PDB file of C-alpha atoms in Angstrom:
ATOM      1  CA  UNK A   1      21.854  22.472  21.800  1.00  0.00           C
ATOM      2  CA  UNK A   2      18.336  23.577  21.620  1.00  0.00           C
ATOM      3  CA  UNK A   3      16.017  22.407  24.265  1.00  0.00           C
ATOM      4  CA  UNK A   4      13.145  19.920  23.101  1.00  0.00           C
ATOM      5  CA  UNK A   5      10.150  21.561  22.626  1.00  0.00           C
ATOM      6  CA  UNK A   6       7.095  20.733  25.328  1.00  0.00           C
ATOM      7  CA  UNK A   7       3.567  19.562  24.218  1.00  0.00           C
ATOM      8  CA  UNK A   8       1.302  20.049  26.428  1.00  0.00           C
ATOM      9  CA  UNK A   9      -1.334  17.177  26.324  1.00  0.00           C
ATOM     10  CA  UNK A  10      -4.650  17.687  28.029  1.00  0.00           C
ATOM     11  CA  UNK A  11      -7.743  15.116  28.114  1.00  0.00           C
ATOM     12  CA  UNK A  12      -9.819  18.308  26.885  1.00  0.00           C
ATOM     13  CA  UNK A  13     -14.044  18.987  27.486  1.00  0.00           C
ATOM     14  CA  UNK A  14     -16.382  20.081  25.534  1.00  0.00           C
ATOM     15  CA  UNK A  15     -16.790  22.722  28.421  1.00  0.00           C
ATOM     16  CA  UNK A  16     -15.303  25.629  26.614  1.00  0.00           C
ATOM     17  CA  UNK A  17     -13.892  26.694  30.444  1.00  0.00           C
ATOM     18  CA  UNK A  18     -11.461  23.596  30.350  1.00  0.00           C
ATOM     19  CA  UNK A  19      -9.573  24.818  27.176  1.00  0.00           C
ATOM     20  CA  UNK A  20      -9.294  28.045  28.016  1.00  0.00           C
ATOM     21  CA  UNK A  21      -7.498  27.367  31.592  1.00  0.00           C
ATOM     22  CA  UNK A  22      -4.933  24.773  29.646  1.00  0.00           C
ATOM     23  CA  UNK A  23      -4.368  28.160  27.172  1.00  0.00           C
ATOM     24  CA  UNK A  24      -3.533  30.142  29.994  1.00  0.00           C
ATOM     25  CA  UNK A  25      -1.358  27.919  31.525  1.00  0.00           C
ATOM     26  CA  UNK A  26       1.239  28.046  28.514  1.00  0.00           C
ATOM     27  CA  UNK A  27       0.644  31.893  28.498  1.00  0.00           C
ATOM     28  CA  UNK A  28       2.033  31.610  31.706  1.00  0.00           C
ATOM     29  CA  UNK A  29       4.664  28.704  30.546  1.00  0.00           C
ATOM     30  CA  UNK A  30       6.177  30.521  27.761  1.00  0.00           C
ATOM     31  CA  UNK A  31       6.249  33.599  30.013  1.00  0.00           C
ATOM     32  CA  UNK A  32       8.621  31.668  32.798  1.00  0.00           C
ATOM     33  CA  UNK A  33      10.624  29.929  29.771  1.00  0.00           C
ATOM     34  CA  UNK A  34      10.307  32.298  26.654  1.00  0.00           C
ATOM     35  CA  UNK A  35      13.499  29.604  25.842  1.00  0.00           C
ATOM     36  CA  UNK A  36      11.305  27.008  25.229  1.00  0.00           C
ATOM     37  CA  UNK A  37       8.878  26.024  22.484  1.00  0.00           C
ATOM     38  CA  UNK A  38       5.477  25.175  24.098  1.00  0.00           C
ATOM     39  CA  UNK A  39       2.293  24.210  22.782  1.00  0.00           C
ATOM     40  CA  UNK A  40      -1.083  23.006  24.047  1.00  0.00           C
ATOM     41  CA  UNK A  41      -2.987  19.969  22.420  1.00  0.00           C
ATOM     42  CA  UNK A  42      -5.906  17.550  24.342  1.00  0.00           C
ATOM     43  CA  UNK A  43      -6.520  13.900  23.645  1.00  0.00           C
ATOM     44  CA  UNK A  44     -10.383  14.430  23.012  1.00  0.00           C
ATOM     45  CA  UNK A  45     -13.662  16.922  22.346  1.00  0.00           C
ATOM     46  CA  UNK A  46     -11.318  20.043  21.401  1.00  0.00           C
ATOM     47  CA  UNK A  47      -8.634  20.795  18.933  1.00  0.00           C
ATOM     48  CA  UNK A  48      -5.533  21.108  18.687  1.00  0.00           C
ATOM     49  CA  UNK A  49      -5.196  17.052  18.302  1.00  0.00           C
ATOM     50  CA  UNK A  50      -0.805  16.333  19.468  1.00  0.00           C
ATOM     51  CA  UNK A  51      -0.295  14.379  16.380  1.00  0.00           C
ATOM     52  CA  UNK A  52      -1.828  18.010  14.360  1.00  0.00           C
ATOM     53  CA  UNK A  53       0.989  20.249  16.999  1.00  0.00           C
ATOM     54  CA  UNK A  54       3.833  17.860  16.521  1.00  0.00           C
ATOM     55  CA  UNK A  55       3.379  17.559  12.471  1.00  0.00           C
ATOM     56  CA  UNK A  56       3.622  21.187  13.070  1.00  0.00           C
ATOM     57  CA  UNK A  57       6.931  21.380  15.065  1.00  0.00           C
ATOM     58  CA  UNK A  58       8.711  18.623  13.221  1.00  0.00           C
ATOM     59  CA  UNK A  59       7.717  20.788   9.944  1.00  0.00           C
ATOM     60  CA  UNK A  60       9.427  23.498  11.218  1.00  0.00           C
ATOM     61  CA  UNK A  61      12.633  21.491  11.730  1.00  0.00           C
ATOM     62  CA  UNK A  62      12.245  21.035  15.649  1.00  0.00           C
ATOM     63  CA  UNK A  63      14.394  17.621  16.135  1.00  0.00           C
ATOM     64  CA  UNK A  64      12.894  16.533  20.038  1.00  0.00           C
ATOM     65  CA  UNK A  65       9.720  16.332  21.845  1.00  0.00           C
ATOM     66  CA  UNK A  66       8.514  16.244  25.245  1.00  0.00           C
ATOM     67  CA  UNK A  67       5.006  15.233  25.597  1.00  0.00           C
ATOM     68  CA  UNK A  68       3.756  16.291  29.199  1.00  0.00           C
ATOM     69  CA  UNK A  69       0.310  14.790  30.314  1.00  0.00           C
ATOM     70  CA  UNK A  70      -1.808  17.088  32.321  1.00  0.00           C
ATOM     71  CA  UNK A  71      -3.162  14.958  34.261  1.00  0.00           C
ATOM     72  CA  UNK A  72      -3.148  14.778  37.900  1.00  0.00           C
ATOM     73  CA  UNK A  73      -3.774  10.921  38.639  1.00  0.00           C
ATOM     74  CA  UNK A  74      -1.547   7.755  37.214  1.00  0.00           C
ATOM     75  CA  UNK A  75      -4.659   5.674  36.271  1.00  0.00           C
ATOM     76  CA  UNK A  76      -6.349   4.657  32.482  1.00  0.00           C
ATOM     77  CA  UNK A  77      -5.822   7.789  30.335  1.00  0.00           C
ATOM     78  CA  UNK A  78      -1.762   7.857  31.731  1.00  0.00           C
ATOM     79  CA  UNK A  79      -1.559   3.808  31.233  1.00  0.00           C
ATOM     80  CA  UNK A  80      -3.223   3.440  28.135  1.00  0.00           C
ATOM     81  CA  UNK A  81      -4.004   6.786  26.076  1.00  0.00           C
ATOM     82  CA  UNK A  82      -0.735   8.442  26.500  1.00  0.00           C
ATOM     83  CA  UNK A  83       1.650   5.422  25.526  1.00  0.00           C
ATOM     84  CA  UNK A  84      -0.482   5.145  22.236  1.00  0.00           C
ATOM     85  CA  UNK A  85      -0.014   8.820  21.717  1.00  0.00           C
ATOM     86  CA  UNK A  86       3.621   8.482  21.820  1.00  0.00           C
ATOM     87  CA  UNK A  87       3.501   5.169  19.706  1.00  0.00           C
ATOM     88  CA  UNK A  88       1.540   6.490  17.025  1.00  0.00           C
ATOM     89  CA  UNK A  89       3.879  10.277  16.729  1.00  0.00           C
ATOM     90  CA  UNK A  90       6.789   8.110  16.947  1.00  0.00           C
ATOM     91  CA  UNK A  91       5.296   5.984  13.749  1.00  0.00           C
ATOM     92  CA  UNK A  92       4.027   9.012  11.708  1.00  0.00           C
ATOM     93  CA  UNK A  93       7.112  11.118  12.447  1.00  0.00           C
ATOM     94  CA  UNK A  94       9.768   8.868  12.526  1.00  0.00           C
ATOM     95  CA  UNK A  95      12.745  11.243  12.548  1.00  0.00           C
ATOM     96  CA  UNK A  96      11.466  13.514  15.616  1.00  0.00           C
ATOM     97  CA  UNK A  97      12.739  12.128  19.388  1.00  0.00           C
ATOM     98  CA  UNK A  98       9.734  12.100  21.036  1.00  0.00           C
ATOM     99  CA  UNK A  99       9.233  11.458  24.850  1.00  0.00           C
ATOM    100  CA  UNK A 100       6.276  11.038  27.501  1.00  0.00           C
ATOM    101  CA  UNK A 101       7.072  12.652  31.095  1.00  0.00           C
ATOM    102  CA  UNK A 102       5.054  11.584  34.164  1.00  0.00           C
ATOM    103  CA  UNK A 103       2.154  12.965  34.953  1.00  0.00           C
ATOM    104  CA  UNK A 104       1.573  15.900  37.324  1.00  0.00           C
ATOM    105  CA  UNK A 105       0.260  13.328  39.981  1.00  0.00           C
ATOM    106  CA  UNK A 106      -0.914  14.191  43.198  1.00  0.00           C
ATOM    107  CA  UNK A 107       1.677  16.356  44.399  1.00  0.00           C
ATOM    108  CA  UNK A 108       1.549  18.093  47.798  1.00  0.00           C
ATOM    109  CA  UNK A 109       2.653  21.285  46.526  1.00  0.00           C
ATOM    110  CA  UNK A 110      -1.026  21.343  45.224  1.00  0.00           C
ATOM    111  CA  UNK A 111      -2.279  21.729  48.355  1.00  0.00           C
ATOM    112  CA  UNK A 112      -0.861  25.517  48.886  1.00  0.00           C
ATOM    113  CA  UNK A 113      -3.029  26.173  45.476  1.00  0.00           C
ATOM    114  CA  UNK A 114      -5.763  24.401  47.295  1.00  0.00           C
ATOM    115  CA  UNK A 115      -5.747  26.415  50.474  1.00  0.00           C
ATOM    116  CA  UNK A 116      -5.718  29.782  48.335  1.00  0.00           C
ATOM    117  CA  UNK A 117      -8.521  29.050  46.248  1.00  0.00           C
ATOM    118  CA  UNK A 118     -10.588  27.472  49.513  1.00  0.00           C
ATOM    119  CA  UNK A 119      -9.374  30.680  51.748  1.00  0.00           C
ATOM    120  CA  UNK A 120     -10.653  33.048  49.022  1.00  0.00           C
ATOM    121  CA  UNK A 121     -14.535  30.869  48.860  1.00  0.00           C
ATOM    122  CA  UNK A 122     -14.545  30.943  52.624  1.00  0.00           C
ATOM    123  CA  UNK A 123     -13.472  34.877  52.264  1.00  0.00           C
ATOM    124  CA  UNK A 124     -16.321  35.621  49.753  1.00  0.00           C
ATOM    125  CA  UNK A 125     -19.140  33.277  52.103  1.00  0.00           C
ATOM    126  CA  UNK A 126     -18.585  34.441  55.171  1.00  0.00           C
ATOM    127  CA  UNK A 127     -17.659  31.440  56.422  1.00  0.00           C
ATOM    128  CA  UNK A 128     -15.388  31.961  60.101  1.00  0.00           C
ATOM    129  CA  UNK A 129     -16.014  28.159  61.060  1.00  0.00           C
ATOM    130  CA  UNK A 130     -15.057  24.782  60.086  1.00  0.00           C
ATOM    131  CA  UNK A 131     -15.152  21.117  61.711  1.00  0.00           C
ATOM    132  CA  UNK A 132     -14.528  18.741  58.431  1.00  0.00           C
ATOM    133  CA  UNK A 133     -13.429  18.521  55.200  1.00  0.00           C
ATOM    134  CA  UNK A 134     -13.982  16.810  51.768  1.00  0.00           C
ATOM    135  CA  UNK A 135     -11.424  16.531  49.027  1.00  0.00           C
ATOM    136  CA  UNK A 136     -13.307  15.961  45.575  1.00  0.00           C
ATOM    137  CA  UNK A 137     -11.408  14.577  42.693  1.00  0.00           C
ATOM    138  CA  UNK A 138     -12.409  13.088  39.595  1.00  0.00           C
ATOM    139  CA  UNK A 139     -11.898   9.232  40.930  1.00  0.00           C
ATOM    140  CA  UNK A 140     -10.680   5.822  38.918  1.00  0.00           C
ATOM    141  CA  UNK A 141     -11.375   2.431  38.439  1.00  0.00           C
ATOM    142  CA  UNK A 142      -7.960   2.326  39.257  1.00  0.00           C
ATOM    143  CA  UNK A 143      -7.328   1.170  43.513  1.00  0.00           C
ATOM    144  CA  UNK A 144      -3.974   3.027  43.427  1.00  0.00           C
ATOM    145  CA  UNK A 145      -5.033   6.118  42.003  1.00  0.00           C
ATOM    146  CA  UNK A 146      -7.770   6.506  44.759  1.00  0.00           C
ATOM    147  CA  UNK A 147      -5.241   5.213  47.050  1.00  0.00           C
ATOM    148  CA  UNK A 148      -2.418   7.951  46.292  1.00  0.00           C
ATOM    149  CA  UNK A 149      -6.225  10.739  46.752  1.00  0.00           C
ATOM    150  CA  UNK A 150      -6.602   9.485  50.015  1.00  0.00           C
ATOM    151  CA  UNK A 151      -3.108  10.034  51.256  1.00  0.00           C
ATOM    152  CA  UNK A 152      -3.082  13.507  49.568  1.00  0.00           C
ATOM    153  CA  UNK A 153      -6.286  14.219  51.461  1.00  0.00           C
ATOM    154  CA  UNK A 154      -5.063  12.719  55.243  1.00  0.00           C
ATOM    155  CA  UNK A 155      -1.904  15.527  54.593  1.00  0.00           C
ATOM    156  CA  UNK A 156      -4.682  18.218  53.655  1.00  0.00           C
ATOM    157  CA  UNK A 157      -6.258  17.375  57.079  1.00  0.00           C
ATOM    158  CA  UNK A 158      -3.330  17.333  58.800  1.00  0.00           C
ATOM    159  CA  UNK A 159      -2.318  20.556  57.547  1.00  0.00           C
ATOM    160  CA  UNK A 160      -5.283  22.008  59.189  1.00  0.00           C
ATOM    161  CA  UNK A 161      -5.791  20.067  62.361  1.00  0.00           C
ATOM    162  CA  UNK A 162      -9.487  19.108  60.985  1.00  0.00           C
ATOM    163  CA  UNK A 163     -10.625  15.259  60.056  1.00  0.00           C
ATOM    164  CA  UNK A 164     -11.152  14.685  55.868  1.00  0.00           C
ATOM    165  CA  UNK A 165     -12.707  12.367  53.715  1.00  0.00           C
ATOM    166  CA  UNK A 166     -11.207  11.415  50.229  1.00  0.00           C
ATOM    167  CA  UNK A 167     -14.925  11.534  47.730  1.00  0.00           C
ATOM    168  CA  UNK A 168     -14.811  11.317  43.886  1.00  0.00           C
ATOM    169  CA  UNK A 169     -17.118  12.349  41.283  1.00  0.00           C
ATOM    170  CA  UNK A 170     -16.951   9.071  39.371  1.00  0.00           C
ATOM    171  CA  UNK A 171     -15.877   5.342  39.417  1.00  0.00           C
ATOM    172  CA  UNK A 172     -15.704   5.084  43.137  1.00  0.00           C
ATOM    173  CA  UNK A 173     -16.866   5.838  46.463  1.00  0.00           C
ATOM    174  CA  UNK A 174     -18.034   7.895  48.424  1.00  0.00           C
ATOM    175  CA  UNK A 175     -19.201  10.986  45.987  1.00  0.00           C
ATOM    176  CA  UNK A 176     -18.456  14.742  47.257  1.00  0.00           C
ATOM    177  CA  UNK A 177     -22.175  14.562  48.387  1.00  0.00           C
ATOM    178  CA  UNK A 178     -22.119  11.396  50.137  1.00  0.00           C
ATOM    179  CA  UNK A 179     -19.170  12.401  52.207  1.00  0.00           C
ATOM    180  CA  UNK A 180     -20.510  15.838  53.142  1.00  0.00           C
ATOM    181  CA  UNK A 181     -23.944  14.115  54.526  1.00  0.00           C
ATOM    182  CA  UNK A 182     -21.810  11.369  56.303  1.00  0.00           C
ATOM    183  CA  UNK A 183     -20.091  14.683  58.226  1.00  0.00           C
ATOM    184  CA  UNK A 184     -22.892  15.785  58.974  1.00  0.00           C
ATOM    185  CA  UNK A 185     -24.739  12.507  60.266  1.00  0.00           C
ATOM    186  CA  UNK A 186     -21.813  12.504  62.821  1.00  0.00           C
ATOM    187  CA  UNK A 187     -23.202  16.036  64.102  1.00  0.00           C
ATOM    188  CA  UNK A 188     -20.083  18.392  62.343  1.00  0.00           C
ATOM    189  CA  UNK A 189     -22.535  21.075  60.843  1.00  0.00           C
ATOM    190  CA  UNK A 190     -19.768  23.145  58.819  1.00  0.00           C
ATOM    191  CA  UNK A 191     -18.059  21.061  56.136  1.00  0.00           C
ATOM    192  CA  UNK A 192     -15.756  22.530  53.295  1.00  0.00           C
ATOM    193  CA  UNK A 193     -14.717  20.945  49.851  1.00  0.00           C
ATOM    194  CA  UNK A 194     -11.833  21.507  48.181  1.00  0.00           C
ATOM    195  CA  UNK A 195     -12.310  20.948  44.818  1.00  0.00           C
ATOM    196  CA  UNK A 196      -9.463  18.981  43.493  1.00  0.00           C
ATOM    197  CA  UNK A 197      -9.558  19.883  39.908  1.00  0.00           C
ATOM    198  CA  UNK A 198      -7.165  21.268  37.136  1.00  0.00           C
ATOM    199  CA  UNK A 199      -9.614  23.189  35.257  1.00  0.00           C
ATOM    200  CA  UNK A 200     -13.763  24.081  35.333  1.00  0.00           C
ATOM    201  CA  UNK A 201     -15.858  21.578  33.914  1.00  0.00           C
ATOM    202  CA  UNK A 202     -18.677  19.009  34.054  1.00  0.00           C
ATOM    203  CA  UNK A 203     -16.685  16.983  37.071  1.00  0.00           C
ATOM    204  CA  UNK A 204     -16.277  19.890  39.139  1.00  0.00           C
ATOM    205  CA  UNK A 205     -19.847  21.618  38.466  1.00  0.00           C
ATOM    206  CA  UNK A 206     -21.287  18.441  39.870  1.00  0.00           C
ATOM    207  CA  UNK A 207     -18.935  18.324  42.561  1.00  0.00           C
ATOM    208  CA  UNK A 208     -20.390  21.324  43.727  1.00  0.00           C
ATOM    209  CA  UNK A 209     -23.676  21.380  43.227  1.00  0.00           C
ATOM    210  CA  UNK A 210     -24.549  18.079  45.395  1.00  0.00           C
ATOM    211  CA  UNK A 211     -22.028  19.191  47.631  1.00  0.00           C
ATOM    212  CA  UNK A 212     -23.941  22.212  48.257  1.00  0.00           C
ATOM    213  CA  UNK A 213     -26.992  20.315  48.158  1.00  0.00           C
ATOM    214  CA  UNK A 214     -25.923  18.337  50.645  1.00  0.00           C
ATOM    215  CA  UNK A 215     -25.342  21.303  52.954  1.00  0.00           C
ATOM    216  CA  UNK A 216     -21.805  22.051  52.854  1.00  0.00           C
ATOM    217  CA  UNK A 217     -20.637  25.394  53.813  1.00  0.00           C
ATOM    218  CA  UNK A 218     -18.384  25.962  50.948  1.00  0.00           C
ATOM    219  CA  UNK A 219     -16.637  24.618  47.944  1.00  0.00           C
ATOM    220  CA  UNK A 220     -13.384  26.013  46.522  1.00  0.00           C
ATOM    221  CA  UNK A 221     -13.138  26.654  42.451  1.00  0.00           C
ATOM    222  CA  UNK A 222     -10.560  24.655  40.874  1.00  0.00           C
ATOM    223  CA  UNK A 223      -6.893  24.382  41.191  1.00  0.00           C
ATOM    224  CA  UNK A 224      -6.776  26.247  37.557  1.00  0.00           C
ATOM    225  CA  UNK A 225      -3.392  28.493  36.509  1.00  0.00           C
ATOM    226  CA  UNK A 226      -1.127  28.822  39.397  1.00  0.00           C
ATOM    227  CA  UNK A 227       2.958  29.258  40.058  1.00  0.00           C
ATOM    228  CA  UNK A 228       3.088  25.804  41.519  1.00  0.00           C
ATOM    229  CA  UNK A 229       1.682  24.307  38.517  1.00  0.00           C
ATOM    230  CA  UNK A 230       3.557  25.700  36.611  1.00  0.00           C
ATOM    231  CA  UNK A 231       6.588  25.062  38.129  1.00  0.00           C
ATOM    232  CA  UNK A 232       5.234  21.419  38.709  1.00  0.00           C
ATOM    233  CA  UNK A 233       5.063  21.023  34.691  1.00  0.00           C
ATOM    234  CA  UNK A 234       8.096  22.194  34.330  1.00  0.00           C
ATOM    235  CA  UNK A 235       9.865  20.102  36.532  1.00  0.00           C
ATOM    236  CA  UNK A 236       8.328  16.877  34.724  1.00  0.00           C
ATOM    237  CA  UNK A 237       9.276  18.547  31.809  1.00  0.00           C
ATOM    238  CA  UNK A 238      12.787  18.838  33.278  1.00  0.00           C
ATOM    239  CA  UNK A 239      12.952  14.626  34.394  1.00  0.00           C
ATOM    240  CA  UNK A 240      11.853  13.914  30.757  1.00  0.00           C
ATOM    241  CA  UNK A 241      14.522  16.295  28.675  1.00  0.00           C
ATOM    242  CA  UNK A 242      17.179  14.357  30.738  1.00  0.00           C
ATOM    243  CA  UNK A 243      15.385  10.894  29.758  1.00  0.00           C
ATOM    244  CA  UNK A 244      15.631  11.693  26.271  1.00  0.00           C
ATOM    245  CA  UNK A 245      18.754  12.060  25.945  1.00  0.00           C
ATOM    246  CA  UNK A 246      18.959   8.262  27.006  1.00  0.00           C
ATOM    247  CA  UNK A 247      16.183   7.276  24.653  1.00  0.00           C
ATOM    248  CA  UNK A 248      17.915   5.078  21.727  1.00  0.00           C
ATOM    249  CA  UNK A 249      16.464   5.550  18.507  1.00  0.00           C
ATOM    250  CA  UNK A 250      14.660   2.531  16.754  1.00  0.00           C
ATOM    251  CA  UNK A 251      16.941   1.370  13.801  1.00  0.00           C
ATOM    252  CA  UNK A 252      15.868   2.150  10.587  1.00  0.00           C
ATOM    253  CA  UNK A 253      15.543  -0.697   7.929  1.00  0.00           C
ATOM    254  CA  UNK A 254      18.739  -0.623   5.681  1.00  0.00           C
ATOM    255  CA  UNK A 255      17.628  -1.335   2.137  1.00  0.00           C
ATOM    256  CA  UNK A 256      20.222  -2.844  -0.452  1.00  0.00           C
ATOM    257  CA  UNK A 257      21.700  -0.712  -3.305  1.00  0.00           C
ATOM    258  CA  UNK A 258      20.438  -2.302  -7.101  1.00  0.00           C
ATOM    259  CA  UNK A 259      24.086  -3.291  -7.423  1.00  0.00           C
ATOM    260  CA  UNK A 260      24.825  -5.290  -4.581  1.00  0.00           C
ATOM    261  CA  UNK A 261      21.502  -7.452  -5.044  1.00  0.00           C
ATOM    262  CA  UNK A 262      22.535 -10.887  -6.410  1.00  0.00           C
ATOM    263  CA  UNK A 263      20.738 -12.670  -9.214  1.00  0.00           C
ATOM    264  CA  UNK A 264      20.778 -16.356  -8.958  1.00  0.00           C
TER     265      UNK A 264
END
């Protein structure tokens, strides 16, 4: 049986920076599972579209699909965007299996990419000190989302015996820079972020720019291509192949031979 091919499906920027890291991560995919069929696609600003990737496959004769989100948080695009993805593939290519795994969510395995990328911006600053700590994300309208941040951040802290705030660059409160200044209002004078991003763009540039701004000592570069991600997409990928083979195909209309239609 050959395995269902994976779709990548990123939300995509017009920051050229963004692409490019979700490119390298199925370099690094296909390179782990040279088994599998893998291909990158993004719901907006950049091509490939999935619905142009999955004509593709299915006209190659590729039977099942696995449509992976890379997205980190549960909230509007993972509700809303990626059900309609699935809905409209499943309408225009009605004889592929096609499947939506979770999300990569906030997973604590993250958090060893994390502490690399901050130990190497600490490394390159000079920076032998620290009394606080700010974990930027992207932020939702969504309470749970921000909810499942927070948590994520209070094991960060733990980790490193130092007190955190949860910020976020849009839709709630506080931002990176409000939760740097609050630090330092409370007299703790060297605060790092860790910038809690999948890929360069506009989110994370601002991130760390009013961070900075707002005087902390560092700010780590995003999570970008890493084993654990990796391995973290592929394990959703995993959950999903094993769903599929549960998923029950929508009948197809039957349509009456000439013959058998009655004339009153």
């Amino acid at each position: 049986m050959t395995a269902p091919a994976l779709v990548i499906l990123a939300h995509g920027s017009r920051d050229p920076r963004s692409a490019a890291t979700v490119h390298s991560l199925v370099k690094c995919l296909r390179d782990l599972r040279d088994d599998l069929r893998i291909e990158a696609s993004f719901l907006d600003h950049c091509p490939p579209t999935p619905y142009q990737k999955i004509g593709k496959l299915a006209a190659e004769g590729v039977e099942e699909v696995v449509i992976l989100p890379l997205l980190l948080s549960s909230a509007f695009h993972a509700r809303v965007d990626i059900p309609a993805v699935v809905d409209e593939a499943r309408s225009r290519f009605p004889d592929l299996r096609i499947i939506a795994s979770d999300v990569l969510g906030y997973d604590d395995t993250l958090l060893d990419v994390l502490d690399r990328r901050m130990r190497a911006e600490l490394k390159d600053g000079r920076v032998r000190e620290l009394d606080a700590l700010v974990l930027a994300c992207a932020g939702s309208s969504d309470a749970q989302a921000n909810a499942a941040i927070t948590r994520l951040a209070r094991l960060w802290g733990q980790r490193h015996k130092l007190p955190v705030t949860a910020a976020f660059t849009a839709a709630a409160t506080p931002s990176p820079a409000e939760a740097v200044l609050q630090w330092r209002l409370e007299g703790r004078r060297h605060v790092a972020v860790g910038s809690f991003f999948l890929a360069p763009g506009v989110l994370p540039d601002r991130a760390e720019q009013t961070s900075r701004k707002a005087g902390a000592v560092a700010v780590s570069r995003p999570l970008g291509v890493s084993a654990e991600v990796a391995r973290l997409v592929l394990l959703r990928y995993g959950v999903a192949g094993l769903d599929l083979l549960t998923l029950v195909p929508a009948p197809r209309p039957q349509l009456l031979r000439p013959e058998l239609v009655r004339t009153a």
